């Protein structure tokens, strides 16, 4: 098991890009495509893998120049069409997350991988005119969302102390001492976490 949420994220995303070819990123949350003005410096470590995969971004509006425009509730894709689906920070913004996950599973090939991030103790973050902010997910809620997958792994994103700090304006910018306190006091696996990374196999 990965030691931290960051370790889990890197390990499972690397596994997807190492083992799968056709990858769908719903919402573009991985932020690795410079052509879409959506590039996160912290994910540059994925660059060597990009030459061997077909990476596609889906969004519900064309504003961010996705490869596919579509609604996660009714994906405009054939059954069993993708090797992997990445869905980071999306499900809290959709009206029917259970229906969205049925669609994600439908478009995955048998044996396909799915990587999710969903928030639990996290601040309100809609984008006016684009999406609302409807849900938060407990560990039990996550299990229900992915109940139809045959393998499921979950990892806390932050421990209890870092989670509280992240909710305080400006304190979240200096997380490392709070993460250290989580390690010292054994709070990294607390049920009070800011969210979950989830890795599933269809």
Short mmCIF file of C-alpha atoms in Angstrom, two decimals:
data_model
loop_
_atom_site.label_atom_id
_atom_site.label_comp_id
_atom_site.label_asym_id
_atom_site.label_seq_id
_atom_site.Cartn_x
_atom_site.Cartn_y
_atom_site.Cartn_z
CA UNK A 1 0.00 0.00 0.00
CA UNK A 2 1.27 3.46 -0.85
CA UNK A 3 2.42 5.51 2.15
CA UNK A 4 0.55 8.71 1.34
CA UNK A 5 -2.18 10.00 -0.96
CA UNK A 6 0.51 11.54 -3.16
CA UNK A 7 2.35 8.20 -3.40
CA UNK A 8 -0.87 6.39 -4.27
CA UNK A 9 -1.75 8.96 -6.95
CA UNK A 10 1.63 8.70 -8.64
CA UNK A 11 1.83 4.92 -8.41
CA UNK A 12 -1.64 4.23 -9.85
CA UNK A 13 -1.50 6.93 -12.56
CA UNK A 14 1.89 5.62 -13.63
CA UNK A 15 0.43 2.10 -13.74
CA UNK A 16 -2.35 3.33 -16.06
CA UNK A 17 0.06 5.04 -18.45
CA UNK A 18 2.49 2.14 -18.36
CA UNK A 19 -0.06 -0.64 -18.96
CA UNK A 20 -2.91 0.93 -20.96
CA UNK A 21 -3.06 2.62 -24.37
CA UNK A 22 -6.38 4.44 -24.89
CA UNK A 23 -7.03 6.70 -21.89
CA UNK A 24 -10.01 8.97 -21.28
CA UNK A 25 -9.62 11.88 -18.85
CA UNK A 26 -13.10 13.16 -17.95
CA UNK A 27 -12.84 16.84 -17.06
CA UNK A 28 -9.13 16.99 -17.91
CA UNK A 29 -8.21 16.87 -14.22
CA UNK A 30 -4.81 15.31 -14.83
CA UNK A 31 -3.74 18.55 -16.57
CA UNK A 32 -0.99 17.18 -18.80
CA UNK A 33 -1.91 18.56 -22.23
CA UNK A 34 -0.05 21.79 -23.17
CA UNK A 35 -2.08 22.10 -26.39
CA UNK A 36 -5.18 22.73 -24.27
CA UNK A 37 -3.48 25.37 -22.08
CA UNK A 38 -3.97 22.92 -19.24
CA UNK A 39 -0.52 21.98 -17.99
CA UNK A 40 0.41 21.20 -14.39
CA UNK A 41 4.17 21.35 -13.77
CA UNK A 42 3.91 18.79 -11.00
CA UNK A 43 2.79 16.15 -13.52
CA UNK A 44 5.69 16.57 -15.97
CA UNK A 45 7.00 13.20 -14.77
CA UNK A 46 4.33 11.65 -17.03
CA UNK A 47 5.86 13.11 -20.20
CA UNK A 48 7.88 9.98 -21.15
CA UNK A 49 4.69 7.89 -21.08
CA UNK A 50 2.69 10.18 -23.35
CA UNK A 51 4.45 8.96 -26.50
CA UNK A 52 3.02 5.46 -26.02
CA UNK A 53 -0.61 6.27 -25.21
CA UNK A 54 -3.64 7.83 -26.85
CA UNK A 55 -4.82 10.36 -24.28
CA UNK A 56 -8.26 11.93 -24.77
CA UNK A 57 -9.99 14.63 -22.72
CA UNK A 58 -13.78 14.82 -22.40
CA UNK A 59 -15.62 17.87 -21.07
CA UNK A 60 -19.23 18.97 -21.18
CA UNK A 61 -18.39 22.28 -22.87
CA UNK A 62 -15.90 23.15 -25.65
CA UNK A 63 -14.30 26.06 -23.75
CA UNK A 64 -11.17 24.11 -22.76
CA UNK A 65 -10.79 22.48 -26.18
CA UNK A 66 -11.48 18.87 -25.15
CA UNK A 67 -11.12 16.06 -27.68
CA UNK A 68 -14.71 15.01 -26.94
CA UNK A 69 -17.63 17.19 -25.82
CA UNK A 70 -20.16 15.22 -23.81
CA UNK A 71 -22.10 14.78 -20.58
CA UNK A 72 -20.74 12.24 -18.10
CA UNK A 73 -24.33 11.16 -17.36
CA UNK A 74 -24.68 10.00 -20.99
CA UNK A 75 -21.21 9.55 -22.48
CA UNK A 76 -21.22 9.75 -26.30
CA UNK A 77 -19.00 6.67 -26.47
CA UNK A 78 -19.43 3.01 -27.32
CA UNK A 79 -19.47 0.24 -24.74
CA UNK A 80 -16.07 -1.24 -23.82
CA UNK A 81 -14.20 1.41 -25.81
CA UNK A 82 -11.46 2.71 -23.46
CA UNK A 83 -8.61 0.96 -21.67
CA UNK A 84 -8.68 3.41 -18.76
CA UNK A 85 -10.75 6.31 -17.44
CA UNK A 86 -9.45 9.08 -15.17
CA UNK A 87 -12.03 11.20 -13.35
CA UNK A 88 -10.46 13.70 -10.95
CA UNK A 89 -12.55 16.26 -9.04
CA UNK A 90 -15.62 15.72 -11.21
CA UNK A 91 -18.20 13.65 -9.34
CA UNK A 92 -18.92 16.29 -6.70
CA UNK A 93 -19.98 18.60 -9.54
CA UNK A 94 -22.49 16.33 -11.28
CA UNK A 95 -26.16 15.95 -10.40
CA UNK A 96 -26.20 12.14 -10.46
CA UNK A 97 -22.79 10.66 -9.56
CA UNK A 98 -24.11 7.08 -9.46
CA UNK A 99 -25.36 7.38 -13.04
CA UNK A 100 -22.03 8.95 -14.00
CA UNK A 101 -20.14 5.96 -12.59
CA UNK A 102 -22.40 3.54 -14.47
CA UNK A 103 -21.39 5.34 -17.65
CA UNK A 104 -17.71 5.26 -16.73
CA UNK A 105 -17.91 1.52 -16.17
CA UNK A 106 -19.88 1.01 -19.40
CA UNK A 107 -17.21 2.62 -21.62
CA UNK A 108 -14.35 0.75 -19.93
CA UNK A 109 -13.11 -2.44 -21.53
CA UNK A 110 -13.15 -5.58 -19.36
CA UNK A 111 -10.04 -5.40 -17.21
CA UNK A 112 -9.90 -1.63 -17.73
CA UNK A 113 -8.64 0.71 -15.03
CA UNK A 114 -10.49 3.63 -13.46
CA UNK A 115 -8.86 6.30 -11.28
CA UNK A 116 -10.99 8.75 -9.28
CA UNK A 117 -10.55 11.58 -6.86
CA UNK A 118 -13.58 12.59 -4.78
CA UNK A 119 -13.68 15.08 -1.89
CA UNK A 120 -14.98 14.52 1.63
CA UNK A 121 -14.03 17.32 4.07
CA UNK A 122 -13.39 19.99 1.47
CA UNK A 123 -14.46 23.58 0.90
CA UNK A 124 -17.33 24.66 -1.37
CA UNK A 125 -16.00 25.21 -4.90
CA UNK A 126 -18.53 25.74 -7.71
CA UNK A 127 -17.71 27.66 -10.89
CA UNK A 128 -20.48 30.09 -11.73
CA UNK A 129 -22.03 29.44 -15.12
CA UNK A 130 -20.10 26.18 -15.57
CA UNK A 131 -20.77 23.74 -12.73
CA UNK A 132 -22.26 23.58 -9.26
CA UNK A 133 -20.89 21.82 -6.18
CA UNK A 134 -23.38 19.18 -5.06
CA UNK A 135 -21.78 16.36 -3.07
CA UNK A 136 -19.14 15.12 -0.64
CA UNK A 137 -18.29 11.42 -0.29
CA UNK A 138 -17.55 9.35 2.81
CA UNK A 139 -15.62 6.10 2.53
CA UNK A 140 -18.96 4.26 2.54
CA UNK A 141 -20.26 6.54 -0.19
CA UNK A 142 -17.23 5.82 -2.33
CA UNK A 143 -17.70 2.07 -1.89
CA UNK A 144 -21.28 2.46 -3.08
CA UNK A 145 -20.19 4.46 -6.14
CA UNK A 146 -17.77 1.74 -7.25
CA UNK A 147 -19.68 -1.34 -6.06
CA UNK A 148 -19.89 -2.84 -9.56
CA UNK A 149 -16.10 -2.93 -10.08
CA UNK A 150 -14.34 -6.19 -9.27
CA UNK A 151 -11.27 -4.62 -7.61
CA UNK A 152 -11.20 -1.40 -5.59
CA UNK A 153 -8.41 0.38 -3.70
CA UNK A 154 -8.90 3.60 -1.70
CA UNK A 155 -6.39 5.98 -0.16
CA UNK A 156 -6.88 9.06 2.03
CA UNK A 157 -5.60 12.23 0.39
CA UNK A 158 -4.73 13.97 3.68
CA UNK A 159 -4.70 13.05 7.33
CA UNK A 160 -7.01 14.67 9.87
CA UNK A 161 -4.67 17.51 10.88
CA UNK A 162 -3.71 18.49 7.32
CA UNK A 163 -7.38 18.27 6.34
CA UNK A 164 -8.37 20.82 8.97
CA UNK A 165 -5.47 23.07 7.94
CA UNK A 166 -6.51 22.84 4.30
CA UNK A 167 -9.93 24.25 5.23
CA UNK A 168 -8.36 27.34 6.83
CA UNK A 169 -7.68 30.21 4.39
CA UNK A 170 -3.96 30.49 3.55
CA UNK A 171 -2.92 27.70 5.96
CA UNK A 172 -3.36 25.13 3.18
CA UNK A 173 -0.51 26.74 1.27
CA UNK A 174 1.90 25.52 3.95
CA UNK A 175 0.78 21.94 4.39
CA UNK A 176 4.04 20.14 5.10
CA UNK A 177 4.13 20.77 8.90
CA UNK A 178 0.53 19.60 9.22
CA UNK A 179 1.27 16.47 7.20
CA UNK A 180 4.24 15.83 9.48
CA UNK A 181 1.95 16.10 12.51
CA UNK A 182 -0.41 13.57 10.92
CA UNK A 183 2.50 11.14 10.62
CA UNK A 184 3.69 11.77 14.18
CA UNK A 185 0.25 11.29 15.71
CA UNK A 186 -0.86 8.48 13.39
CA UNK A 187 -3.67 10.48 11.79
CA UNK A 188 -2.86 9.74 8.13
CA UNK A 189 -5.53 7.03 7.91
CA UNK A 190 -8.16 8.90 9.89
CA UNK A 191 -11.74 8.84 8.65
CA UNK A 192 -11.54 12.64 8.78
CA UNK A 193 -9.83 13.27 5.45
CA UNK A 194 -10.19 15.85 2.71
CA UNK A 195 -10.93 13.20 0.10
CA UNK A 196 -10.07 9.88 -1.49
CA UNK A 197 -8.04 8.62 -4.40
CA UNK A 198 -9.69 5.48 -5.78
CA UNK A 199 -8.31 2.88 -8.19
CA UNK A 200 -10.72 0.33 -9.69
CA UNK A 201 -10.58 -2.54 -12.15
CA UNK A 202 -13.61 -3.50 -14.24
#
